Short mmCIF file of C-alpha atoms and ligand atoms in Angstrom, two decimals:
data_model
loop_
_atom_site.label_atom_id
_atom_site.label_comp_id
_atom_site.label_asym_id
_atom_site.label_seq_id
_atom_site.Cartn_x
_atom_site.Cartn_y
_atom_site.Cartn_z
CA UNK A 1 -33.28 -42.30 -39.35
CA UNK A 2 -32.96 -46.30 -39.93
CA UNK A 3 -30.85 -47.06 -42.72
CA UNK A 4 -33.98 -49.09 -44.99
CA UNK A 5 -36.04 -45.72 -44.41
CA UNK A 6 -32.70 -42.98 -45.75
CA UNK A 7 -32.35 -45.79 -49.03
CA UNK A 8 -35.92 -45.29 -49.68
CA UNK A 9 -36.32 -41.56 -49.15
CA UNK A 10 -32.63 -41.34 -51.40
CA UNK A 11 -34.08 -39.91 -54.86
CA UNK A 12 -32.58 -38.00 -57.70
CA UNK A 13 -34.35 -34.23 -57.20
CA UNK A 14 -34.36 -32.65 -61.18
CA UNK A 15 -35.39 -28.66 -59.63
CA UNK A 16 -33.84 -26.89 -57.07
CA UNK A 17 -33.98 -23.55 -55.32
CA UNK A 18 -31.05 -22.05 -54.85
CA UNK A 19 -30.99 -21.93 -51.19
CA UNK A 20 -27.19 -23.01 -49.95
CA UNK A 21 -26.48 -26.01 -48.05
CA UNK A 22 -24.40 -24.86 -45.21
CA UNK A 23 -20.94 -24.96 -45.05
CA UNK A 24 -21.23 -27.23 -41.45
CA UNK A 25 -23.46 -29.74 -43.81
CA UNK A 26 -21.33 -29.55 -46.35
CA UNK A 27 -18.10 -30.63 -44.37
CA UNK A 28 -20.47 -33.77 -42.87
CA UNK A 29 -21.29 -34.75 -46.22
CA UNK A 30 -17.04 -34.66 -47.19
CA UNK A 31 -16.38 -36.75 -43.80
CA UNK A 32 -19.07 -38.82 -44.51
CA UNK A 33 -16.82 -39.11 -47.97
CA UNK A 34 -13.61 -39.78 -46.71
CA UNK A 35 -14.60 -42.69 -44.30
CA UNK A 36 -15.45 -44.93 -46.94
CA UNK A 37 -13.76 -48.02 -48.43
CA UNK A 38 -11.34 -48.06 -50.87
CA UNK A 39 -9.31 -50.27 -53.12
CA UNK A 40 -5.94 -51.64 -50.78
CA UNK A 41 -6.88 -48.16 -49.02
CA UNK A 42 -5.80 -45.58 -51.84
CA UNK A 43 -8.67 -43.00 -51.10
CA UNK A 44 -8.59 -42.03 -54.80
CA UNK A 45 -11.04 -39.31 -54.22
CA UNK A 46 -10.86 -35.75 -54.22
CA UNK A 47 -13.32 -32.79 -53.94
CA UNK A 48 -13.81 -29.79 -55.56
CA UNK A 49 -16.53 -27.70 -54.35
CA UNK A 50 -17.61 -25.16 -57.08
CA UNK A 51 -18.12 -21.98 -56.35
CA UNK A 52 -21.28 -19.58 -58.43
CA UNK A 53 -19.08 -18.37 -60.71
CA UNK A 54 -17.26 -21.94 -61.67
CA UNK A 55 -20.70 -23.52 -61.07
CA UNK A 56 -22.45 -20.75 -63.84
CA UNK A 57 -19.09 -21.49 -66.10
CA UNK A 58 -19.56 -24.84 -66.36
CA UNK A 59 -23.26 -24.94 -66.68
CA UNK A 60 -23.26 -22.46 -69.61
CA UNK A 61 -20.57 -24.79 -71.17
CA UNK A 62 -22.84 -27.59 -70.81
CA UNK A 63 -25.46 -25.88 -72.29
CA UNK A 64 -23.81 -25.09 -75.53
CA UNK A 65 -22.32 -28.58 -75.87
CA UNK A 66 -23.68 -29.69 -79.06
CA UNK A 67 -23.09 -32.94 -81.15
CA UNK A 68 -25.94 -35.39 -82.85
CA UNK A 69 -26.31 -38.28 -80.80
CA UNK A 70 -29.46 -37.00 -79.19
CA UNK A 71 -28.19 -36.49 -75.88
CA UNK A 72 -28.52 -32.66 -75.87
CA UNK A 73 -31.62 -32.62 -73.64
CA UNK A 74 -29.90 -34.50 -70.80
CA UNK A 75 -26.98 -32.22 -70.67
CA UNK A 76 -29.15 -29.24 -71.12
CA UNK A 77 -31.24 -30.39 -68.10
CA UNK A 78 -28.08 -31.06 -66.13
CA UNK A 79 -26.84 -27.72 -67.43
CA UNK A 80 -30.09 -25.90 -65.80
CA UNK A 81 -29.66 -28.01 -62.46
CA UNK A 82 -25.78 -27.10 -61.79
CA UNK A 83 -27.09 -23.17 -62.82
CA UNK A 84 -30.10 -23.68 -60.15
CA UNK A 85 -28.96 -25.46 -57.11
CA UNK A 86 -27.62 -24.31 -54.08
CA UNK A 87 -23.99 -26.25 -54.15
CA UNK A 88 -21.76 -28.46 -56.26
CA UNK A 89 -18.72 -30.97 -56.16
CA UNK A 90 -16.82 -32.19 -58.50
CA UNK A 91 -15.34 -35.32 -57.21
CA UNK A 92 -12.29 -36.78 -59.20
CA UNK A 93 -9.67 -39.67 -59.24
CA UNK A 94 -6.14 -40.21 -59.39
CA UNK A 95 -4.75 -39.56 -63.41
CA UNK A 96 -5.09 -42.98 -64.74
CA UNK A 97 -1.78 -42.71 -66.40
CA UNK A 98 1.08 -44.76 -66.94
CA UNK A 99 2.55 -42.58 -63.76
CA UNK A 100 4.45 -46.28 -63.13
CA UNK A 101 6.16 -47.23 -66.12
CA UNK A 102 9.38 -46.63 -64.79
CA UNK A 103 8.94 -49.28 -62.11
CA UNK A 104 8.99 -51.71 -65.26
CA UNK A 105 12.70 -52.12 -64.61
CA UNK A 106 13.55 -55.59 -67.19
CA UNK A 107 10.51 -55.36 -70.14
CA UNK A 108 11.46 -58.51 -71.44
CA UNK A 109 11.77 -60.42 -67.93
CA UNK A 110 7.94 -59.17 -67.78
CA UNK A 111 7.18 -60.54 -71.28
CA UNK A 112 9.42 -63.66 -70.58
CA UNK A 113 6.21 -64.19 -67.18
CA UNK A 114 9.70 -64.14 -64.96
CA UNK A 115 9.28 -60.65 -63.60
CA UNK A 116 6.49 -61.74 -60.60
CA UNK A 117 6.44 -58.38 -58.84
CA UNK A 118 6.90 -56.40 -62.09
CA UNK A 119 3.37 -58.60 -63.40
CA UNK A 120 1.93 -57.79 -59.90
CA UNK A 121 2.23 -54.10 -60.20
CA UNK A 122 1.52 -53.67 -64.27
CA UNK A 123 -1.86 -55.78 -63.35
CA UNK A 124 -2.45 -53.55 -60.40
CA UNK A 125 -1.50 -50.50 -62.00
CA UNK A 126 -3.34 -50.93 -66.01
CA UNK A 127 -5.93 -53.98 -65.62
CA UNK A 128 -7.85 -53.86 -62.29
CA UNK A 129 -6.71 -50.03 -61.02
CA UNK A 130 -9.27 -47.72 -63.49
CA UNK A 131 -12.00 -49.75 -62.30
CA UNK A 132 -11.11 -50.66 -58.85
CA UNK A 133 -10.85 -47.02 -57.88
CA UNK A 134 -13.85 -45.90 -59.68
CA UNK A 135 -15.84 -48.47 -57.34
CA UNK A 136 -14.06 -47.04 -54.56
CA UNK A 137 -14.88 -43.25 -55.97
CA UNK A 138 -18.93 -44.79 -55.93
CA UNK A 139 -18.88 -46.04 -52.55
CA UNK A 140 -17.29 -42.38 -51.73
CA UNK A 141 -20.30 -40.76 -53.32
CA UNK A 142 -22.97 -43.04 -52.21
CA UNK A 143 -22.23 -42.14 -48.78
CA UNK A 144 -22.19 -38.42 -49.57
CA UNK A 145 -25.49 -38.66 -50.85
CA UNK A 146 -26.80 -40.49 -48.53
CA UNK A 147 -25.46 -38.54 -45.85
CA UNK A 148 -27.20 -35.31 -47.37
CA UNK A 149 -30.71 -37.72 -47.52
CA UNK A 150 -30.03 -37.97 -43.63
CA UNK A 151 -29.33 -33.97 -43.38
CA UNK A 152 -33.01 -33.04 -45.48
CA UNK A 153 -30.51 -32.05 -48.18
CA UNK A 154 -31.87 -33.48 -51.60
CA UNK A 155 -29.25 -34.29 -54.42
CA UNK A 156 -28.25 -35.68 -57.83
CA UNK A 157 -25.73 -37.69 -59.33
CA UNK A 158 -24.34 -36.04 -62.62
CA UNK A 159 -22.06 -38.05 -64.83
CA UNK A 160 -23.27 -35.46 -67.56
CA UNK A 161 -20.13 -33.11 -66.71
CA UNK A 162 -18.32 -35.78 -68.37
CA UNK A 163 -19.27 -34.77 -71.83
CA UNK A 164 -17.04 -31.38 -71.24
CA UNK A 165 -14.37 -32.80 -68.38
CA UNK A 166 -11.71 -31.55 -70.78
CA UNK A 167 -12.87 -28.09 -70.64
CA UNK A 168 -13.72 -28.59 -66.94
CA UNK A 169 -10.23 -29.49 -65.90
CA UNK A 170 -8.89 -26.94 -68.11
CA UNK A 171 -10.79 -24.06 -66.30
CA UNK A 172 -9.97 -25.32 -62.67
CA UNK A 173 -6.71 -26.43 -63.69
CA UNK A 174 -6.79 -29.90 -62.61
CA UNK A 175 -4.97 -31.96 -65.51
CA UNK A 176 -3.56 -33.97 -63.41
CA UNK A 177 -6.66 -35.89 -62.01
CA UNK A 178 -9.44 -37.48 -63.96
CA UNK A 179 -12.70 -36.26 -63.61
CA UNK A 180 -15.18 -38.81 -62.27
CA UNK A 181 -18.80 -37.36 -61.41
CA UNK A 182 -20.69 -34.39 -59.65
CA UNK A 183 -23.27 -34.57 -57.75
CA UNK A 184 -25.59 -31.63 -56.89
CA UNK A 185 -26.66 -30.71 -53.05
CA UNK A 186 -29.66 -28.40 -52.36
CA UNK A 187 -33.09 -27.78 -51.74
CA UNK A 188 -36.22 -29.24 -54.11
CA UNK A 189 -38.98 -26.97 -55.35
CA UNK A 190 -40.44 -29.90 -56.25
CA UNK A 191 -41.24 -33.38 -55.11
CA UNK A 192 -39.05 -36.34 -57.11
CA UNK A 193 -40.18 -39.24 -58.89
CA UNK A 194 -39.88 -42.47 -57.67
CA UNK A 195 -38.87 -44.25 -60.73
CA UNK A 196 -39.12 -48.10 -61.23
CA UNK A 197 -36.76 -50.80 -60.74
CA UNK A 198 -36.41 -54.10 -62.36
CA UNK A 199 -37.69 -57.38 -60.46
CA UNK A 200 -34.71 -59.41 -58.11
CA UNK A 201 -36.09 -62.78 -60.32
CA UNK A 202 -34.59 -60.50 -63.16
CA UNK A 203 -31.41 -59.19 -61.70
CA UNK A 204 -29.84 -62.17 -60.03
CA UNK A 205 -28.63 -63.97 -62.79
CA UNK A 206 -26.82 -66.55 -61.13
CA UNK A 207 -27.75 -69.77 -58.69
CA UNK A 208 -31.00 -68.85 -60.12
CA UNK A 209 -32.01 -73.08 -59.78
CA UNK A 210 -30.53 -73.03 -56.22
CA UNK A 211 -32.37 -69.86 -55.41
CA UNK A 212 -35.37 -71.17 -56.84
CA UNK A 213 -35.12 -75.00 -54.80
CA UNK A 214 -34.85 -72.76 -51.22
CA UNK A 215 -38.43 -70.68 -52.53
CA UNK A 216 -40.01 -73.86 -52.74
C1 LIG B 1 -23.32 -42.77 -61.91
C2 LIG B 1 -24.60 -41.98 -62.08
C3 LIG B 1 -24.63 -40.91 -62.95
C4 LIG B 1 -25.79 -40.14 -63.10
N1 LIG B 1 -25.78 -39.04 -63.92
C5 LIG B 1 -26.88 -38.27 -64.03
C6 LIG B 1 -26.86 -37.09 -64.81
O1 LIG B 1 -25.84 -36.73 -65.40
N2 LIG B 1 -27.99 -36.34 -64.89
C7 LIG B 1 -29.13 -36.69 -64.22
O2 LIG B 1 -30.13 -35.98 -64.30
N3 LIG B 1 -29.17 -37.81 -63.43
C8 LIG B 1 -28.08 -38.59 -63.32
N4 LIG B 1 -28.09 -39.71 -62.51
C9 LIG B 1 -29.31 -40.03 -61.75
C10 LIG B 1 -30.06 -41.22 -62.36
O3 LIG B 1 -30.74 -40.80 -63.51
C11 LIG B 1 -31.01 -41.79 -61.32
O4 LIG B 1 -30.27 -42.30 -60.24
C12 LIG B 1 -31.90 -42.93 -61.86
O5 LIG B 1 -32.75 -42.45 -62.86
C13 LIG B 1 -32.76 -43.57 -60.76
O6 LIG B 1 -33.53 -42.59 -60.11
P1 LIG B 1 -33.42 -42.35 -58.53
O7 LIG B 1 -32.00 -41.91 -58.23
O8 LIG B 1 -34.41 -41.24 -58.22
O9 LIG B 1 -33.74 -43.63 -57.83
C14 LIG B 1 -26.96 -40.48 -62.37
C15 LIG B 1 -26.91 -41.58 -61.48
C16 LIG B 1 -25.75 -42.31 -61.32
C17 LIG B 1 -25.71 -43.46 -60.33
#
């Protein structure tokens, strides 16, 4: 399939039957994972593939999740999905901790601006890491999905574990990593809708003059 066509058929899928992806798909849509780019080649990610019972744990946790912001019905749909669908992963990151503290040998040289490889490693390791290997995490799943898309294996993206990752990693015993997304592989029992996108005029919000001069 050309690459424009699998972007365009790519579309969140809301019901499932529970038919299984097999577990030769499944290991194409990991590799497909794995080769992706990654911030100064860390490969943050890791999988966890869920099996019924974890997958029926997790989505009866979600479904009693309550609180009052009015987000219940998301998490509640998610809740259903995870129950429903054939397969899901958990994909997580490296503990954003301060694992590297102790390579801050001289605080004070590092206060002082004197300690250059000290600075070096406290900006890698607290300013730019969390998000740099979040991106890195994306670009892992985007891949997986649209490797699936390729496969005829529909999907969604579910940052709604998040609400519960504490009770997540609890139950699969997985402290020591942080918790970044699932996303859901199976079969629709019905069609997706395309939903809407904002205008490029709209999104591009810079060299919007230059951009402009070249349309004329
Ligand atoms: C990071 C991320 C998290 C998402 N989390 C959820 C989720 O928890 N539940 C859900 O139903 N959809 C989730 N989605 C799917 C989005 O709602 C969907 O991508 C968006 O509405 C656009 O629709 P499309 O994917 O069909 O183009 C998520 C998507 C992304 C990229």
């Amino acid at each position: 399939m050309e690459f424009s066509e699998l972007i365009k058929k790519r579309l969140t899928t809301l019901n499932y039957t529970n038919k299984k992806v097999s577990n030769e798909d499944m290991n194409q849509i990991i590799e497909s994972a794995i080769i992706a780019p990654s911030a100064k080649n860390r490969q943050p990610w890791r999988f966890y593939i869920l099996t019924d019972k974890q997958k029926n744990y997790i989505a009866d946790k979600m479904e009693n999740w309550i609180n009052n912001t009015g987000l219940v019905t998301t998490i509640k749909r998610s809740a259903n999905l995870i129950r429903q669908v054939g397969n899901c992963v958990l994909i997580y990151s490296n503990k954003w901790s301060s694992d590297n503290i102790d390579r801050i040998k001289n605080p004070q040289k590092l206060l002082d601006g004197k300690d250059i490889e000290n600075m070096v490693i406290m900006h890698d390791y607290y300013f730019d890491r969390i998000k740099a290997d979040t991106l890195s995490v994306g670009a892992a799943v985007e891949n997986m999905i649209l490797k699936a898309t390729e496969l005829g294996i529909d999907t969604t993206w579910l940052c709604d574990v998040l609400f519960i990752d504490d009770v997540i990693n609890e139950y699969l015993d997985l402290k020591d990593k942080e918790l970044i997304c699932g996303v859901a592989f199976g079969y629709r029992n019905q069609n997706p809708i395309r939903k809407g996108r904002y205008k490029k005029e709209y999104l591009i919000v810079g060299e919007e003059n230059e951009r402009k001069k070249l349309c004329r």
